[in-house]
PDB file of C-alpha atoms in Angstrom:
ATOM      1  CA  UNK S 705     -64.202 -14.707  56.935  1.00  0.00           C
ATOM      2  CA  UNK S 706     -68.149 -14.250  56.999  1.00  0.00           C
ATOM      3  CA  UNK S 707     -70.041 -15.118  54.102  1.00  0.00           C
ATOM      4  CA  UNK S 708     -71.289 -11.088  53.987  1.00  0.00           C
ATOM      5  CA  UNK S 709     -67.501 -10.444  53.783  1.00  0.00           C
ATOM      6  CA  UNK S 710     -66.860 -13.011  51.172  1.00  0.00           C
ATOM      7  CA  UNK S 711     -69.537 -11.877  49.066  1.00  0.00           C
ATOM      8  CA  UNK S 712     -68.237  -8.562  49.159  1.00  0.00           C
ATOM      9  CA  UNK S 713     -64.872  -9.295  47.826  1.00  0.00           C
ATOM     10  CA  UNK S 714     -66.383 -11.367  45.285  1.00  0.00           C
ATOM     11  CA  UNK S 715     -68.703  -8.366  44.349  1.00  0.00           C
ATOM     12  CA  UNK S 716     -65.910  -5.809  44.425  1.00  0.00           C
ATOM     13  CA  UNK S 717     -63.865  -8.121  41.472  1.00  0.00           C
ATOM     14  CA  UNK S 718     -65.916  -7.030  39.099  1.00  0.00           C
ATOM     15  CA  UNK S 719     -66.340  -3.238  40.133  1.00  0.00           C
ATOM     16  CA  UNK S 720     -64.728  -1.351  37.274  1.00  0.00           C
ATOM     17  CA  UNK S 721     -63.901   1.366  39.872  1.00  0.00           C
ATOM     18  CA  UNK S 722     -62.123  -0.993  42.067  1.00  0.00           C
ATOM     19  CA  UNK S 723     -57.975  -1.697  41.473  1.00  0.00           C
ATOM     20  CA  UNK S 724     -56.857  -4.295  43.833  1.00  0.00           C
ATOM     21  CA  UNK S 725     -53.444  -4.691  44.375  1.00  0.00           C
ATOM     22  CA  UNK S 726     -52.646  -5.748  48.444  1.00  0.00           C
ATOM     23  CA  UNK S 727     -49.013  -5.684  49.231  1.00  0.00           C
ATOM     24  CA  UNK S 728     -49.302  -9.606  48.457  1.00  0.00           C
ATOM     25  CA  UNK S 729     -50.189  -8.784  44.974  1.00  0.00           C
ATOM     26  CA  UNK S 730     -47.090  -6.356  44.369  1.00  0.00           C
ATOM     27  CA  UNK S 731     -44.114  -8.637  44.863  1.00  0.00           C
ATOM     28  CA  UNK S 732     -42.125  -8.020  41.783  1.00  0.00           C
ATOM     29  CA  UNK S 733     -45.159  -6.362  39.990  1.00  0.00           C
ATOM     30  CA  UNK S 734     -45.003  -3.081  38.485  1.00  0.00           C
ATOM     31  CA  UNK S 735     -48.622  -1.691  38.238  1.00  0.00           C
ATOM     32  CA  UNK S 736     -49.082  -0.277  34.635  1.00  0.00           C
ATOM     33  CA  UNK S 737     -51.410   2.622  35.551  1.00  0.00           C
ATOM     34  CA  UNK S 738     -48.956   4.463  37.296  1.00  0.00           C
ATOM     35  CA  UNK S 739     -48.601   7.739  36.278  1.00  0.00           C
ATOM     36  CA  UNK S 740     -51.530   7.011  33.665  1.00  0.00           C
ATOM     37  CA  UNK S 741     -54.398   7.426  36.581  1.00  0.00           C
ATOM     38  CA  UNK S 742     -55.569  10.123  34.034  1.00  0.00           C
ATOM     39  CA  UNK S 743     -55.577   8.713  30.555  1.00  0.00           C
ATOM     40  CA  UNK S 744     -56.182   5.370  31.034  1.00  0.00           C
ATOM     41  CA  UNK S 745     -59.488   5.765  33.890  1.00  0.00           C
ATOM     42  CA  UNK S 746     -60.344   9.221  34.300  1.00  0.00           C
ATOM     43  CA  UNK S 747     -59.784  10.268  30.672  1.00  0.00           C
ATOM     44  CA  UNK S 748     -59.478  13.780  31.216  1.00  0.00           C
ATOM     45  CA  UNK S 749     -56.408  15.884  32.861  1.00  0.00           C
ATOM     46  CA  UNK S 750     -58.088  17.221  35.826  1.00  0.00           C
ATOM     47  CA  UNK S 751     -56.220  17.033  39.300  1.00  0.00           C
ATOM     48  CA  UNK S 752     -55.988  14.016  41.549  1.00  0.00           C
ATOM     49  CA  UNK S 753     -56.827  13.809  44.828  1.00  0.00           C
ATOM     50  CA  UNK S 754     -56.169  11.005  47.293  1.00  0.00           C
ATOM     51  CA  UNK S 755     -58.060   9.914  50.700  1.00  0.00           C
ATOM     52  CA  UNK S 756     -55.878   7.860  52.459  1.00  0.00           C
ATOM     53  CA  UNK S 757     -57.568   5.031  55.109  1.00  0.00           C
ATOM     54  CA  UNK S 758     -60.673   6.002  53.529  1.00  0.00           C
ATOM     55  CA  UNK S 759     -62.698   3.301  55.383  1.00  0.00           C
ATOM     56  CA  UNK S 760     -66.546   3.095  53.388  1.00  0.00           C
ATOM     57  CA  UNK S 761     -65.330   5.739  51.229  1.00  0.00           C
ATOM     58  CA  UNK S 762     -67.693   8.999  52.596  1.00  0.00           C
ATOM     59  CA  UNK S 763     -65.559  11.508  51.661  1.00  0.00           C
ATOM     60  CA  UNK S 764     -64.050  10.220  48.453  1.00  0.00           C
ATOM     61  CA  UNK S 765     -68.049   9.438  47.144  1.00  0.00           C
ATOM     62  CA  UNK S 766     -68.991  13.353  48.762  1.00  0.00           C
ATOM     63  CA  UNK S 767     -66.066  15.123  47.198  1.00  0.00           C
ATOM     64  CA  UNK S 768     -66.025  13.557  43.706  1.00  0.00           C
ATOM     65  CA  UNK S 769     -69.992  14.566  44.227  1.00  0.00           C
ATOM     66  CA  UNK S 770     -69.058  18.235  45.192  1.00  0.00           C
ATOM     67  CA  UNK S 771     -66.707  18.602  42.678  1.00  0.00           C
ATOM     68  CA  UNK S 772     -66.800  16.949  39.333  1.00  0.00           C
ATOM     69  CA  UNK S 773     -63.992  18.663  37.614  1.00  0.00           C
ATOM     70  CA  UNK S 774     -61.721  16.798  40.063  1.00  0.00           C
ATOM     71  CA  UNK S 775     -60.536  13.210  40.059  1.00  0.00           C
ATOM     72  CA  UNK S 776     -60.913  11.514  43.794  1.00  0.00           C
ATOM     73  CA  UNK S 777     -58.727   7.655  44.926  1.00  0.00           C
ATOM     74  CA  UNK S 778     -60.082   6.126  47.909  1.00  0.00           C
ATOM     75  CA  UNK S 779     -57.190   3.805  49.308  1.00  0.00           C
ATOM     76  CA  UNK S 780     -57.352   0.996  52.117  1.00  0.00           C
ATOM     77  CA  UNK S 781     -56.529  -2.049  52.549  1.00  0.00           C
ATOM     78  CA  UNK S 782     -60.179  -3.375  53.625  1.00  0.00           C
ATOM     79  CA  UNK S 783     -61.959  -4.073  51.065  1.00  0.00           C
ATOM     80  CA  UNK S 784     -65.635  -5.144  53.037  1.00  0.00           C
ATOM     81  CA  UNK S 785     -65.586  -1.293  53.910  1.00  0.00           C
ATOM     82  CA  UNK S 786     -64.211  -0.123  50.989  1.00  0.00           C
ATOM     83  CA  UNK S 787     -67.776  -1.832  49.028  1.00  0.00           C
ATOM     84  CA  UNK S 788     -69.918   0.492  50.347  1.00  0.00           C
ATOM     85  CA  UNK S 789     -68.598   3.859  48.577  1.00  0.00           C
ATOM     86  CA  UNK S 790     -67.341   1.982  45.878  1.00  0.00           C
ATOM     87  CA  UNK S 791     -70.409   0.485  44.919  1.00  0.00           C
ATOM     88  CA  UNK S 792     -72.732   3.990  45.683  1.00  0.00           C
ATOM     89  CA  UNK S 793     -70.033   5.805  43.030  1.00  0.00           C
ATOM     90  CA  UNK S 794     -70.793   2.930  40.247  1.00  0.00           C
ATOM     91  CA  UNK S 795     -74.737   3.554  41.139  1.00  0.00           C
ATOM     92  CA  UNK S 796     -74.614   7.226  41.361  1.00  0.00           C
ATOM     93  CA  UNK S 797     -72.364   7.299  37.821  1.00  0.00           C
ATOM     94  CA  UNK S 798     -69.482   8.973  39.514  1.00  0.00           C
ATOM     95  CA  UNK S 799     -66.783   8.775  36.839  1.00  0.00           C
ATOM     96  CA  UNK S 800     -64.836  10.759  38.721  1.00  0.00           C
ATOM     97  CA  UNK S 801     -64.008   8.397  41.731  1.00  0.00           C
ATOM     98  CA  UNK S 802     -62.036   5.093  42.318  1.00  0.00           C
ATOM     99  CA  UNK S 803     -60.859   3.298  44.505  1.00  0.00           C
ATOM    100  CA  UNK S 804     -57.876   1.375  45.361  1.00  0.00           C
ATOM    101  CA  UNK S 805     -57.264  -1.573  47.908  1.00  0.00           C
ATOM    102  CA  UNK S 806     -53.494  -2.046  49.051  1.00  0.00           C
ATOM    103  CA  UNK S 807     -51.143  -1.035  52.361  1.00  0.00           C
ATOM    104  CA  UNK S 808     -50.627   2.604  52.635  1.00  0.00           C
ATOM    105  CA  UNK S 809     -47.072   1.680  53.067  1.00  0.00           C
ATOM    106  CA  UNK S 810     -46.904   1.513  49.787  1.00  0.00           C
ATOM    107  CA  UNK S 811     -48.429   3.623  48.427  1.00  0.00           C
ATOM    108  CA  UNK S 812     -45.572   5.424  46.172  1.00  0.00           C
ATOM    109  CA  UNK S 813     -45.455   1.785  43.908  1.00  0.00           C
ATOM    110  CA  UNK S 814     -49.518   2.910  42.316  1.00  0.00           C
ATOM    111  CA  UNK S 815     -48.655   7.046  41.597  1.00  0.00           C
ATOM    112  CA  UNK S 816     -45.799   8.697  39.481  1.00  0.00           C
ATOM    113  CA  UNK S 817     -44.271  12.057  40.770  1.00  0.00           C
ATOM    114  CA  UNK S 818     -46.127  14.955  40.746  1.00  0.00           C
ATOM    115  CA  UNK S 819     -49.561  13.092  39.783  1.00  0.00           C
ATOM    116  CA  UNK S 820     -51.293  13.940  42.578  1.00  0.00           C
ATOM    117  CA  UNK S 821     -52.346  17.425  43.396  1.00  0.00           C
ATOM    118  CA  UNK S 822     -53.884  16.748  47.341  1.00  0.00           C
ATOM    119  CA  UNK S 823     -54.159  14.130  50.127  1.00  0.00           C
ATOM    120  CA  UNK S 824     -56.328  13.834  52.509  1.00  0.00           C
ATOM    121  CA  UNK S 825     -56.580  11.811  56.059  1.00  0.00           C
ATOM    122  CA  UNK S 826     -59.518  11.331  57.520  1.00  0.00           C
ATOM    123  CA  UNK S 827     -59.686   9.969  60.969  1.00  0.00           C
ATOM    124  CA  UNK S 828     -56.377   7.362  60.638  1.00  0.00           C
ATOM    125  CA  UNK S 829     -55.476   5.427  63.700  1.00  0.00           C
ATOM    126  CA  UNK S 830     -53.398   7.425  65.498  1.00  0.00           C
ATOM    127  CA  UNK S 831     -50.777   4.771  66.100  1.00  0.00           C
ATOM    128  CA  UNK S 832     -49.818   6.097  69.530  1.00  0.00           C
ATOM    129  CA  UNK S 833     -47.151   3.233  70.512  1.00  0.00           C
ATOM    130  CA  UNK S 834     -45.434   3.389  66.156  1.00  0.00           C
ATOM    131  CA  UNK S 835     -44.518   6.892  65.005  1.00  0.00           C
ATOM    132  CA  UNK S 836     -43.864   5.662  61.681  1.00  0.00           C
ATOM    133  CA  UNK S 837     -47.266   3.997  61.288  1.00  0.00           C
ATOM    134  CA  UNK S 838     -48.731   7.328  61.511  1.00  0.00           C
ATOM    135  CA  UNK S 839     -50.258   8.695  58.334  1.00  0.00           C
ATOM    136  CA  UNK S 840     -48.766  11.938  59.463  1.00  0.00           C
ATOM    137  CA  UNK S 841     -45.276  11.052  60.134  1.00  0.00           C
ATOM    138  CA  UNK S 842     -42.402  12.233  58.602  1.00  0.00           C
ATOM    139  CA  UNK S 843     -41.793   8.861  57.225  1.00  0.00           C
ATOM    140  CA  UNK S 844     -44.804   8.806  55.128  1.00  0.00           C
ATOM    141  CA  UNK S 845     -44.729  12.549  54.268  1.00  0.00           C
ATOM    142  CA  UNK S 846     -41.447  11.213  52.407  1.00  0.00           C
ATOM    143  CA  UNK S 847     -42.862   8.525  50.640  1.00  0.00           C
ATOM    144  CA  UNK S 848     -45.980  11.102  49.829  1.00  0.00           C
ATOM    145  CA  UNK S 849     -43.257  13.447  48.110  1.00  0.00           C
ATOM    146  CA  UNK S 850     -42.624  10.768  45.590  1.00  0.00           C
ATOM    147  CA  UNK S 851     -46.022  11.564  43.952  1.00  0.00           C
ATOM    148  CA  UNK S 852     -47.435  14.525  45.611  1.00  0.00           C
ATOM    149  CA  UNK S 853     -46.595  17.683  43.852  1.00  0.00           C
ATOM    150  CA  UNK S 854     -44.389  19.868  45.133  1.00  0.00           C
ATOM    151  CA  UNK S 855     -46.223  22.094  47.354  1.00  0.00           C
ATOM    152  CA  UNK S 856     -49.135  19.812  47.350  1.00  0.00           C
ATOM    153  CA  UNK S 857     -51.554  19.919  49.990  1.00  0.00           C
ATOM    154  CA  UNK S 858     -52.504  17.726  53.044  1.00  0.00           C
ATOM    155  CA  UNK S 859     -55.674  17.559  54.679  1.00  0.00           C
ATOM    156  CA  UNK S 860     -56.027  16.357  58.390  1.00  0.00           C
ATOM    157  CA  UNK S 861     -59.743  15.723  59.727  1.00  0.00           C
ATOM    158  CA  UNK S 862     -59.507  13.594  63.110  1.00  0.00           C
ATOM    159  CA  UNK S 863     -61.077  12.835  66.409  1.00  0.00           C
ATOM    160  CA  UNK S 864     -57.526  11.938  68.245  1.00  0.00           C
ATOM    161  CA  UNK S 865     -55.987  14.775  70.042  1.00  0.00           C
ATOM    162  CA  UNK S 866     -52.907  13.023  70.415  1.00  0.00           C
ATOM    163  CA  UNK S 867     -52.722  12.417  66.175  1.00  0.00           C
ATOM    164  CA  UNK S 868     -53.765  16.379  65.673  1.00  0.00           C
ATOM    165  CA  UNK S 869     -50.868  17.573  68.276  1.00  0.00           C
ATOM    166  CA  UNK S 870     -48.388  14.994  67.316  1.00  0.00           C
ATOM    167  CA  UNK S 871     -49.006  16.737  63.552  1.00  0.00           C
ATOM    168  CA  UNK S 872     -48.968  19.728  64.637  1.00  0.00           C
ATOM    169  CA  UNK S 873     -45.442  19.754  66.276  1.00  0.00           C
ATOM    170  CA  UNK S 874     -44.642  17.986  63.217  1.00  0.00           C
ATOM    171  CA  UNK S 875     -45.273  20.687  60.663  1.00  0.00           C
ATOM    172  CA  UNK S 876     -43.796  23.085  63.524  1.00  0.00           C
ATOM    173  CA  UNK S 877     -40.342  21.108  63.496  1.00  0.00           C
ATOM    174  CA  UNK S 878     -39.867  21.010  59.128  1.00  0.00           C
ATOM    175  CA  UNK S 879     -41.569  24.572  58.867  1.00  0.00           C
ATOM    176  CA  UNK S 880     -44.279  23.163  56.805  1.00  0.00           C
ATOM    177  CA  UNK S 881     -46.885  25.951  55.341  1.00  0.00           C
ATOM    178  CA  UNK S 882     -49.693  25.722  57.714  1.00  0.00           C
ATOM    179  CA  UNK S 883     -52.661  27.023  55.613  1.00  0.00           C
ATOM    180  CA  UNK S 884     -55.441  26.883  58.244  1.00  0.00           C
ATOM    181  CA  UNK S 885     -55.708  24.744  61.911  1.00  0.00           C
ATOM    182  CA  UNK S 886     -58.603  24.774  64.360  1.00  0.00           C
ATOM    183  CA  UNK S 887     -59.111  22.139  67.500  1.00  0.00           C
ATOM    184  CA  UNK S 888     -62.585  22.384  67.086  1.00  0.00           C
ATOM    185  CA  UNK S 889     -64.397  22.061  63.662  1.00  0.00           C
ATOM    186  CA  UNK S 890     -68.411  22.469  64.570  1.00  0.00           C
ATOM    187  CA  UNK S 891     -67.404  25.454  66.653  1.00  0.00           C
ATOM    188  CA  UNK S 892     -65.015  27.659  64.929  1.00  0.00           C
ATOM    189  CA  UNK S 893     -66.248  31.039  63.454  1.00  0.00           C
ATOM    190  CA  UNK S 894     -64.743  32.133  60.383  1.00  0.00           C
ATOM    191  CA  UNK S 895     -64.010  29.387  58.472  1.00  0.00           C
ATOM    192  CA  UNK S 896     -64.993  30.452  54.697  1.00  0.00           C
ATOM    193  CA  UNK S 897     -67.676  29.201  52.761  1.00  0.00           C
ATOM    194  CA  UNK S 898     -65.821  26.679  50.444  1.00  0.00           C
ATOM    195  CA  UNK S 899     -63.579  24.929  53.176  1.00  0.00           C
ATOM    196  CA  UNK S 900     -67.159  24.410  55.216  1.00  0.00           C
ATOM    197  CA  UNK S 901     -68.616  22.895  52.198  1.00  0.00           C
ATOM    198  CA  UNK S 902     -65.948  20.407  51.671  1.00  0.00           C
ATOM    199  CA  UNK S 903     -66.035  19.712  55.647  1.00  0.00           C
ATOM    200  CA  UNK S 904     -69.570  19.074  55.685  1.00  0.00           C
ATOM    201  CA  UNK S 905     -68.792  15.726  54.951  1.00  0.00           C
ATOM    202  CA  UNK S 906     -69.586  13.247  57.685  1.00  0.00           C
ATOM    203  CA  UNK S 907     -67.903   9.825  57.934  1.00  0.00           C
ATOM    204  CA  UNK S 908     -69.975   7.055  59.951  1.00  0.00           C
ATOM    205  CA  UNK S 909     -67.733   7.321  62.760  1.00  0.00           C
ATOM    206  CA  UNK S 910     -67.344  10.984  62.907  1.00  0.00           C
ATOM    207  CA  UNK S 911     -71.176  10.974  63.278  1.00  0.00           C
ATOM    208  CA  UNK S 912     -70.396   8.298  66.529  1.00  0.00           C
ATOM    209  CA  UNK S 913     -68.047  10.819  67.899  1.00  0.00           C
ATOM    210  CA  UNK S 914     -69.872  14.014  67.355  1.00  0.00           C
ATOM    211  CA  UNK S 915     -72.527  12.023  69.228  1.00  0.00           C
ATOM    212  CA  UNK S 916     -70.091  11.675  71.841  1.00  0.00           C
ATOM    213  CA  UNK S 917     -69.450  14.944  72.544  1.00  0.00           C
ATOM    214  CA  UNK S 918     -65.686  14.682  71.068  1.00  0.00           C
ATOM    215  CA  UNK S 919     -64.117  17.674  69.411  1.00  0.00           C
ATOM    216  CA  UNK S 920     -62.971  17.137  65.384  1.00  0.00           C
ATOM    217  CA  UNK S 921     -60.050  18.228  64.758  1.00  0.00           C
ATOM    218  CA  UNK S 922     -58.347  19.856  61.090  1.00  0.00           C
ATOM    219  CA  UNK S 923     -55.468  21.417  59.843  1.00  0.00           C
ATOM    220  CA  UNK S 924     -54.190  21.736  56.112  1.00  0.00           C
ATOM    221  CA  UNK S 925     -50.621  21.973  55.385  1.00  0.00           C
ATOM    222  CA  UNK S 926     -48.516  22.090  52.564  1.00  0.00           C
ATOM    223  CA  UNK S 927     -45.384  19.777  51.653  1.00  0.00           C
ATOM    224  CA  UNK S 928     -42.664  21.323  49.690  1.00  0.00           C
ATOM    225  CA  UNK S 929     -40.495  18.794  48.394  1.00  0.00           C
ATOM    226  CA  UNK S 930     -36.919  20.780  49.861  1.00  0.00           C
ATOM    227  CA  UNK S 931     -35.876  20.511  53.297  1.00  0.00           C
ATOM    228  CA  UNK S 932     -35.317  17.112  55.194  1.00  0.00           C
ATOM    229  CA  UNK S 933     -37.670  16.139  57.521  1.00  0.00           C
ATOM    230  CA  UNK S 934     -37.292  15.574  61.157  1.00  0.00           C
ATOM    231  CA  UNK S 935     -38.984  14.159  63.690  1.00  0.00           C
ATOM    232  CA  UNK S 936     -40.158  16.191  66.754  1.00  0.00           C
ATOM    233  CA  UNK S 937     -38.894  14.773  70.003  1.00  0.00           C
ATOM    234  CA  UNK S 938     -41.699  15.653  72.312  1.00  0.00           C
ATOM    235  CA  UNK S 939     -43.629  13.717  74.349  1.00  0.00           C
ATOM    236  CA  UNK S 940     -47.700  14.012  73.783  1.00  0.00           C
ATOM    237  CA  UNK S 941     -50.287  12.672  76.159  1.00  0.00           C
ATOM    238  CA  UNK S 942     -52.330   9.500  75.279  1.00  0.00           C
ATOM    239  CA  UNK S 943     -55.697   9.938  74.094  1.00  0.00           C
ATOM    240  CA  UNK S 944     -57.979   9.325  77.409  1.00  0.00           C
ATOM    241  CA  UNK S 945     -60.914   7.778  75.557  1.00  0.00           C
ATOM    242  CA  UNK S 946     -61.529   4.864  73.788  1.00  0.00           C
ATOM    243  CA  UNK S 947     -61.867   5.551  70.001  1.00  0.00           C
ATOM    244  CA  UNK S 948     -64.836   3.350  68.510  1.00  0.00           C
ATOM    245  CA  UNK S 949     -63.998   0.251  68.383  1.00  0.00           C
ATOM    246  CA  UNK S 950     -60.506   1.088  68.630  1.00  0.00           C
ATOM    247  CA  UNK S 951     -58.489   0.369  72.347  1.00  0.00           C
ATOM    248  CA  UNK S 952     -55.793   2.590  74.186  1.00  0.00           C
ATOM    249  CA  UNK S 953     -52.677   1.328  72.551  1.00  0.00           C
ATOM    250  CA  UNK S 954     -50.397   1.948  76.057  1.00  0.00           C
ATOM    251  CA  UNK S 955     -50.452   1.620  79.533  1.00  0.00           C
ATOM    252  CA  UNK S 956     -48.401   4.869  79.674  1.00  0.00           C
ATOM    253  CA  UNK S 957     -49.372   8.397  80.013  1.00  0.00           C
ATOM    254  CA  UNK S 958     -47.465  10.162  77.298  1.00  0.00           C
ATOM    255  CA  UNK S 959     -45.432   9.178  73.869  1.00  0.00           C
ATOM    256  CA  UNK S 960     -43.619  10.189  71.303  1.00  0.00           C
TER     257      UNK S 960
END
């Protein structure tokens, strides 16, 4: 690990905004804030919100910015991203954000049912080859029902046609409430004044791809808590590109 790295972490233990609790960490342990996000940190009742793979934390720093009566959890695993937005929140005084370094997978052990009011997932890896890696899964959407109340909402923001068309048969197959989709964000008339505040939001990378000439994707869905979810069994077409930094997971043409 590079020193930068190293001094990072080191920097990041004593971030009051920072919970750190890596799969490692939770081996017998039960963590004591959850379902207490908003007594014992926030100290006020407002909703939660979660951004899930939120990388340097963009959109967790812009939306607790753009909305202050709302409580906003930035969650990865890597905490030398993770730094940057956590410490801009501690130097801009935003109260309203955290952030919280562990697997996504899980992610049920930190938040008690019905605690959190909205996810969002902002350019995950698309996890071509592993269906249930996939933020967007129906394997995750069940362990997101453990916390996310019922009829919460889920925000999708991504560069990956395959992730955006794999979730949208998804939500097609369980009859999910679709609230609003469009394949291109920058270029879509109509979209009302509030959502294209909220999507006004850059991350780094989305900046990279925009550069690119790659369309962004979003959809917003809700997930009742009813119902058992299925997989769709359809095949989708690889992405053709190389994501930054990221390689074509297959050799093949389609998958699941």
């Amino acid at each position: 690990m590079s020193k930068g790295k190293l001094q990072k972490f080191a920097e990041m233990e004593t971030f009051s905004n920072v919970f750190q609790f890596p799969y490692s960490a939770m081996e017998g342990v039960t963590f004591e804030m959850k379902g207490r996000w908003r007594e014992d940190y926030f100290h006020n009742q407002n909703p939660i919100v979660l951004e899930l793979g939120c990388g340097k934390g963009e959109y967790t720093v812009g939306l607790a910015k753009l909305y202050p009566e709302v409580n906003f959890i930035g969650v990865d695993i890597k905490g030398a991203r993770m730094h940057t937005g956590a410490k801009q929140a501690l130097d801009e005084g935003l109260s309203n954000a955290a952030f919280l370094r562990t697997n996504i997978e899980i992610i049920d052990r930190f938040f008690a049912p019905g605690e959190v009011q909205e996810i969002w997932l902002t350019f995950s890896d698309p996890q071509m080859k592993n269906p249930r890696k996939r933020l967007s899964s129906t394997s995750f959407m069940e362990r997101y029902r453990h916390f996310l109340a019922d009829g919460g909402i889920i925000h999708l923001k991504t560069d990956s046609n395959f992730l955006f068309t794999y979730t949208t048969y998804m939500v097609e197959r369980n009859r999910l409430p679709l609230l609003f989709r469009t394949e291109d964000l920058y270029h879509t008339d109509g979209i009302d004044p509030e959502t294209r505040k909220i999507l006004s939001i850059q991350t780094y990378y989305e900046a990279q791809w925009i550069d690119r000439g790659l369309n962004i994707r979003y959809m917003k869905f809700r997930l009742p808590h009813s119902g058992t979810l299925e997989e769709p069994d359809v095949e989708i077409p690889l992405d053709e590109y190389r994501s930054y930094k990221r390689t074509k997971r297959s050799g093949l043409s389609t998958s699941k």
